[in-house]
Amino acid sequence: MRVEIWSDIACPWCYVGKARFEKALEAFPHRDGVEVVHRSFELDPGRAKGDVQPVIKMLTKKYGMSEAQAQAGEENLGAQAAAEGLAYRTRDRDHGNTFDMHRLLHLAKEQGRQNELIQAFYQANFAEERSVFSEGDERLVELAVAAGLDADDVRKVLADPSAYADDVRADEREAAELGANGVPFFVLDRKYGVSGAQPAEVFAQALSQAWGERSPLRLIDQSGQGDAEACGPDGCAVPQR
């Protein structure tokens, strides 16, 4: 069974939701049969790469709230994160464009290191003092290498704005087609969708339901003669005269 997760590095509920989903997956009896794929979704796609500003300032401008309201929201998020065992800096974080990080996540997917990289980005953005937005490409290289990627491969992607750009855009188009207008958004076997950072119990129920309703493969024999010749682990069937 495949679970696809649309998310953005700048999304605190994606950070919390990933932890809740993983708690449910860890307790799921068939967890070894579940493939998890992270998909791209930008919350602020129109922001220029160099446009970095404090989170509180971004929230007040985007949602028309006061600084006190924005800070209260951050404190609430910090409490929600702590309940999941996650570190969360409620003050002095910044916000910026995440497109390059999404491109690197597609590189990481090819190398089987996607989960490690997205977790490294989340940890850096929400828990560490150093910014993932204002320190330039070498900060992303550092995080990617820590997640198991090759530094030269990462630098090549960052130096070429077109690298994996189509993959990011394809993910975002697909999200729109599926009706996702916010993240995190979880899709189980292209049959069920779960929106938001739901409690672990909700994810557990969704996993069980999706697993239980998988359709067994139905074989079609158009010849009406039973199994036709095929190759398998023991070799290929040889027609007998």
Tab-separated table of C-alpha atoms in Angstrom:
chain	number	residue	atom	x	y	z
A	1	MET	CA	0.000	0.000	0.000
A	2	ARG	CA	1.264	3.459	-0.856
A	3	VAL	CA	0.711	6.565	1.250
A	4	GLU	CA	1.475	9.889	-0.423
A	5	ILE	CA	1.927	12.971	1.752
A	6	TRP	CA	1.663	16.440	0.243
A	7	SER	CA	3.426	18.950	2.493
A	8	ASP	CA	5.632	22.023	2.680
A	9	ILE	CA	8.737	22.614	4.791
A	10	ALA	CA	7.314	25.965	5.909
A	11	CYS	CA	4.137	24.302	7.233
A	12	PRO	CA	4.206	23.688	11.007
A	13	TRP	CA	1.173	21.414	10.869
A	14	CYS	CA	3.008	19.271	8.305
A	15	TYR	CA	5.832	18.891	10.838
A	16	VAL	CA	3.372	17.865	13.563
A	17	GLY	CA	1.201	15.791	11.215
A	18	LYS	CA	4.171	13.752	10.005
A	19	ALA	CA	4.985	12.798	13.588
A	20	ARG	CA	1.382	11.792	14.288
A	21	PHE	CA	1.166	9.740	11.108
A	22	GLU	CA	4.444	7.990	11.890
A	23	LYS	CA	3.190	7.142	15.374
A	24	ALA	CA	0.187	5.435	13.791
A	25	LEU	CA	2.344	3.724	11.170
A	26	GLU	CA	4.760	2.402	13.788
A	27	ALA	CA	1.890	0.610	15.536
A	28	PHE	CA	0.310	-0.623	12.282
A	29	PRO	CA	0.662	-4.433	11.967
A	30	HIS	CA	1.358	-4.218	8.230
A	31	ARG	CA	3.763	-1.249	8.377
A	32	ASP	CA	6.432	-3.149	6.400
A	33	GLY	CA	3.973	-3.293	3.502
A	34	VAL	CA	3.411	0.470	3.417
A	35	GLU	CA	5.415	2.712	1.104
A	36	VAL	CA	5.486	6.399	2.060
A	37	VAL	CA	6.148	9.023	-0.627
A	38	HIS	CA	6.457	12.743	0.075
A	39	ARG	CA	4.967	15.088	-2.515
A	40	SER	CA	5.588	18.786	-3.103
A	41	PHE	CA	3.232	21.590	-2.134
A	42	GLU	CA	4.292	25.239	-1.741
A	43	LEU	CA	2.277	27.390	0.631
A	44	ASP	CA	3.896	30.559	-0.695
A	45	PRO	CA	4.914	29.806	-4.313
A	46	GLY	CA	4.978	33.444	-5.368
A	47	ARG	CA	7.642	34.452	-2.861
A	48	ALA	CA	11.016	35.273	-4.379
A	49	LYS	CA	13.961	33.126	-3.336
A	50	GLY	CA	15.693	35.959	-1.508
A	51	ASP	CA	12.571	37.288	0.190
A	52	VAL	CA	12.995	36.189	3.808
A	53	GLN	CA	11.087	37.690	6.728
A	54	PRO	CA	10.242	36.847	10.353
A	55	VAL	CA	7.385	34.374	10.772
A	56	ILE	CA	5.431	36.735	13.039
A	57	LYS	CA	5.628	39.526	10.477
A	58	MET	CA	4.545	37.159	7.708
A	59	LEU	CA	1.550	35.964	9.741
A	60	THR	CA	0.350	39.477	10.606
A	61	LYS	CA	0.561	40.564	6.984
A	62	LYS	CA	-0.946	37.422	5.449
A	63	TYR	CA	-3.809	36.893	7.899
A	64	GLY	CA	-4.420	40.406	9.203
A	65	MET	CA	-3.831	39.422	12.820
A	66	SER	CA	-2.011	41.291	15.535
A	67	GLU	CA	1.501	40.351	16.613
A	68	ALA	CA	0.066	39.141	19.912
A	69	GLN	CA	-2.355	36.848	18.093
A	70	ALA	CA	0.403	35.551	15.835
A	71	GLN	CA	2.662	34.861	18.800
A	72	ALA	CA	-0.150	33.101	20.645
A	73	GLY	CA	-0.593	30.866	17.609
A	74	GLU	CA	3.098	30.016	17.645
A	75	GLU	CA	2.927	29.169	21.346
A	76	ASN	CA	0.011	26.840	20.656
A	77	LEU	CA	1.930	25.162	17.864
A	78	GLY	CA	4.896	24.761	20.192
A	79	ALA	CA	2.688	22.965	22.696
A	80	GLN	CA	1.222	20.720	19.990
A	81	ALA	CA	4.718	19.857	18.756
A	82	ALA	CA	5.976	19.158	22.276
A	83	ALA	CA	3.099	16.716	22.807
A	84	GLU	CA	4.504	14.716	19.889
A	85	GLY	CA	8.063	14.860	21.225
A	86	LEU	CA	9.134	17.528	18.734
A	87	ALA	CA	11.287	20.566	19.411
A	88	TYR	CA	9.764	23.847	18.217
A	89	ARG	CA	11.124	27.382	18.430
A	90	THR	CA	8.174	29.678	19.071
A	91	ARG	CA	10.209	32.865	18.565
A	92	ASP	CA	12.644	34.307	16.055
A	93	ARG	CA	11.996	31.882	13.224
A	94	ASP	CA	11.930	33.149	9.655
A	95	HIS	CA	9.985	32.314	6.504
A	96	GLY	CA	10.972	32.096	2.846
A	97	ASN	CA	10.684	30.279	-0.462
A	98	THR	CA	10.824	26.462	-0.280
A	99	PHE	CA	11.068	25.581	-3.980
A	100	ASP	CA	14.736	24.545	-3.879
A	101	MET	CA	14.071	22.284	-0.911
A	102	HIS	CA	11.292	20.570	-2.816
A	103	ARG	CA	13.616	20.061	-5.785
A	104	LEU	CA	16.167	18.456	-3.482
A	105	LEU	CA	13.492	16.186	-2.040
A	106	HIS	CA	12.935	14.786	-5.531
A	107	LEU	CA	16.677	14.129	-5.815
A	108	ALA	CA	16.529	12.409	-2.425
A	109	LYS	CA	13.586	10.293	-3.565
A	110	GLU	CA	15.684	8.885	-6.413
A	111	GLN	CA	18.376	7.940	-3.905
A	112	GLY	CA	16.042	6.464	-1.299
A	113	ARG	CA	16.747	9.241	1.227
A	114	GLN	CA	13.570	11.295	0.963
A	115	ASN	CA	12.279	10.737	4.483
A	116	GLU	CA	15.694	11.499	5.970
A	117	LEU	CA	15.943	14.770	4.056
A	118	ILE	CA	12.453	16.063	4.767
A	119	GLN	CA	12.968	15.351	8.461
A	120	ALA	CA	16.298	17.206	8.364
A	121	PHE	CA	14.588	20.208	6.742
A	122	TYR	CA	11.760	20.166	9.289
A	123	GLN	CA	14.172	19.914	12.195
A	124	ALA	CA	16.301	22.761	10.867
A	125	ASN	CA	13.350	25.034	10.124
A	126	PHE	CA	11.331	24.517	13.278
A	127	ALA	CA	13.836	23.564	15.964
A	128	GLU	CA	17.277	24.986	15.149
A	129	GLU	CA	18.551	28.541	15.465
A	130	ARG	CA	20.213	28.633	12.052
A	131	SER	CA	17.923	29.531	9.162
A	132	VAL	CA	17.203	27.327	6.160
A	133	PHE	CA	16.265	30.454	4.196
A	134	SER	CA	18.811	33.189	4.844
A	135	GLU	CA	22.138	31.323	4.863
A	136	GLY	CA	22.176	30.457	1.167
A	137	ASP	CA	22.591	27.206	-0.731
A	138	GLU	CA	25.411	25.860	1.421
A	139	ARG	CA	23.025	25.516	4.348
A	140	LEU	CA	20.851	23.226	2.213
A	141	VAL	CA	23.935	21.321	1.070
A	142	GLU	CA	24.944	20.798	4.686
A	143	LEU	CA	21.527	19.442	5.631
A	144	ALA	CA	21.316	17.229	2.554
A	145	VAL	CA	24.730	15.697	3.210
A	146	ALA	CA	23.703	14.992	6.815
A	147	ALA	CA	20.668	13.178	5.383
A	148	GLY	CA	22.899	10.949	3.260
A	149	LEU	CA	23.096	12.754	-0.099
A	150	ASP	CA	26.250	13.517	-2.032
A	151	ALA	CA	27.351	17.155	-1.783
A	152	ASP	CA	28.273	17.428	-5.477
A	153	ASP	CA	24.905	16.026	-6.550
A	154	VAL	CA	23.127	18.539	-4.334
A	155	ARG	CA	25.159	21.490	-5.612
A	156	LYS	CA	24.452	20.481	-9.229
A	157	VAL	CA	20.706	20.559	-8.567
A	158	LEU	CA	20.874	23.899	-6.787
A	159	ALA	CA	22.964	25.385	-9.598
A	160	ASP	CA	20.391	24.366	-12.225
A	161	PRO	CA	16.990	25.997	-11.561
A	162	SER	CA	15.336	23.596	-14.001
A	163	ALA	CA	16.494	20.434	-12.201
A	164	TYR	CA	13.430	18.625	-10.812
A	165	ALA	CA	11.353	21.782	-11.301
A	166	ASP	CA	8.880	19.910	-13.493
A	167	ASP	CA	8.542	17.216	-10.817
A	168	VAL	CA	7.653	19.801	-8.187
A	169	ARG	CA	5.080	21.434	-10.455
A	170	ALA	CA	3.616	18.052	-11.378
A	171	ASP	CA	3.107	17.245	-7.696
A	172	GLU	CA	1.381	20.568	-7.171
A	173	ARG	CA	-0.911	20.091	-10.157
A	174	GLU	CA	-1.797	16.637	-8.913
A	175	ALA	CA	-2.635	18.020	-5.484
A	176	ALA	CA	-5.050	20.458	-7.087
A	177	GLU	CA	-6.632	17.663	-9.127
A	178	LEU	CA	-7.137	15.648	-5.940
A	179	GLY	CA	-8.829	18.607	-4.276
A	180	ALA	CA	-6.045	19.465	-1.836
A	181	ASN	CA	-6.043	23.194	-1.116
A	182	GLY	CA	-4.006	22.900	2.056
A	183	VAL	CA	-1.405	20.681	3.705
A	184	PRO	CA	-0.633	18.234	5.118
A	185	PHE	CA	-2.721	16.064	2.826
A	186	PHE	CA	-2.443	12.280	3.000
A	187	VAL	CA	-3.615	9.979	0.202
A	188	LEU	CA	-3.837	6.251	0.898
A	189	ASP	CA	-3.666	3.980	-2.155
A	190	ARG	CA	-5.329	6.714	-4.241
A	191	LYS	CA	-8.556	5.689	-2.533
A	192	TYR	CA	-8.750	7.634	0.722
A	193	GLY	CA	-7.682	11.143	1.666
A	194	VAL	CA	-6.912	12.533	5.115
A	195	SER	CA	-6.598	16.295	5.427
A	196	GLY	CA	-4.672	18.040	8.177
A	197	ALA	CA	-2.569	17.029	11.174
A	198	GLN	CA	-5.129	14.569	12.496
A	199	PRO	CA	-4.623	12.652	15.758
A	200	ALA	CA	-2.657	9.432	15.461
A	201	GLU	CA	-5.860	7.489	16.100
A	202	VAL	CA	-7.412	8.883	12.915
A	203	PHE	CA	-4.375	7.867	10.880
A	204	ALA	CA	-4.462	4.401	12.451
A	205	GLN	CA	-8.100	3.993	11.447
A	206	ALA	CA	-7.389	5.208	7.914
A	207	LEU	CA	-4.466	2.790	7.513
A	208	SER	CA	-6.552	-0.145	8.717
A	209	GLN	CA	-9.488	0.730	6.485
A	210	ALA	CA	-7.372	1.275	3.382
A	211	TRP	CA	-5.439	-1.955	3.987
A	212	GLY	CA	-8.587	-3.976	4.572
A	213	GLU	CA	-10.297	-2.731	1.450
A	214	ARG	CA	-7.489	-3.419	-0.967
A	215	SER	CA	-8.858	-5.348	-3.929
A	216	PRO	CA	-7.187	-8.699	-4.656
A	217	LEU	CA	-5.742	-9.049	-8.127
A	218	ARG	CA	-8.155	-10.716	-10.570
A	219	LEU	CA	-6.483	-12.584	-13.395
A	220	ILE	CA	-8.093	-12.639	-16.820
A	221	ASP	CA	-7.589	-15.636	-19.083
A	222	GLN	CA	-8.811	-14.651	-22.514
A	223	SER	CA	-7.664	-17.907	-24.095
A	224	GLY	CA	-9.827	-20.093	-21.880
A	225	GLN	CA	-6.937	-22.579	-21.687
A	226	GLY	CA	-5.723	-21.878	-18.145
A	227	ASP	CA	-2.203	-20.673	-17.353
A	228	ALA	CA	-0.210	-19.745	-20.453
A	229	GLU	CA	3.549	-20.095	-20.780
A	230	ALA	CA	5.570	-17.724	-18.602
A	231	CYS	CA	8.966	-17.257	-16.987
A	232	GLY	CA	9.402	-17.467	-13.219
A	233	PRO	CA	12.017	-18.007	-10.486
A	234	ASP	CA	12.572	-21.586	-11.684
A	235	GLY	CA	13.087	-20.625	-15.300
A	236	CYS	CA	10.890	-20.532	-18.388
A	237	ALA	CA	8.330	-23.051	-19.484
A	238	VAL	CA	9.475	-24.952	-22.592
A	239	PRO	CA	6.679	-26.107	-24.908
A	240	GLN	CA	6.628	-29.890	-25.275
A	241	ARG	CA	5.873	-31.496	-28.635
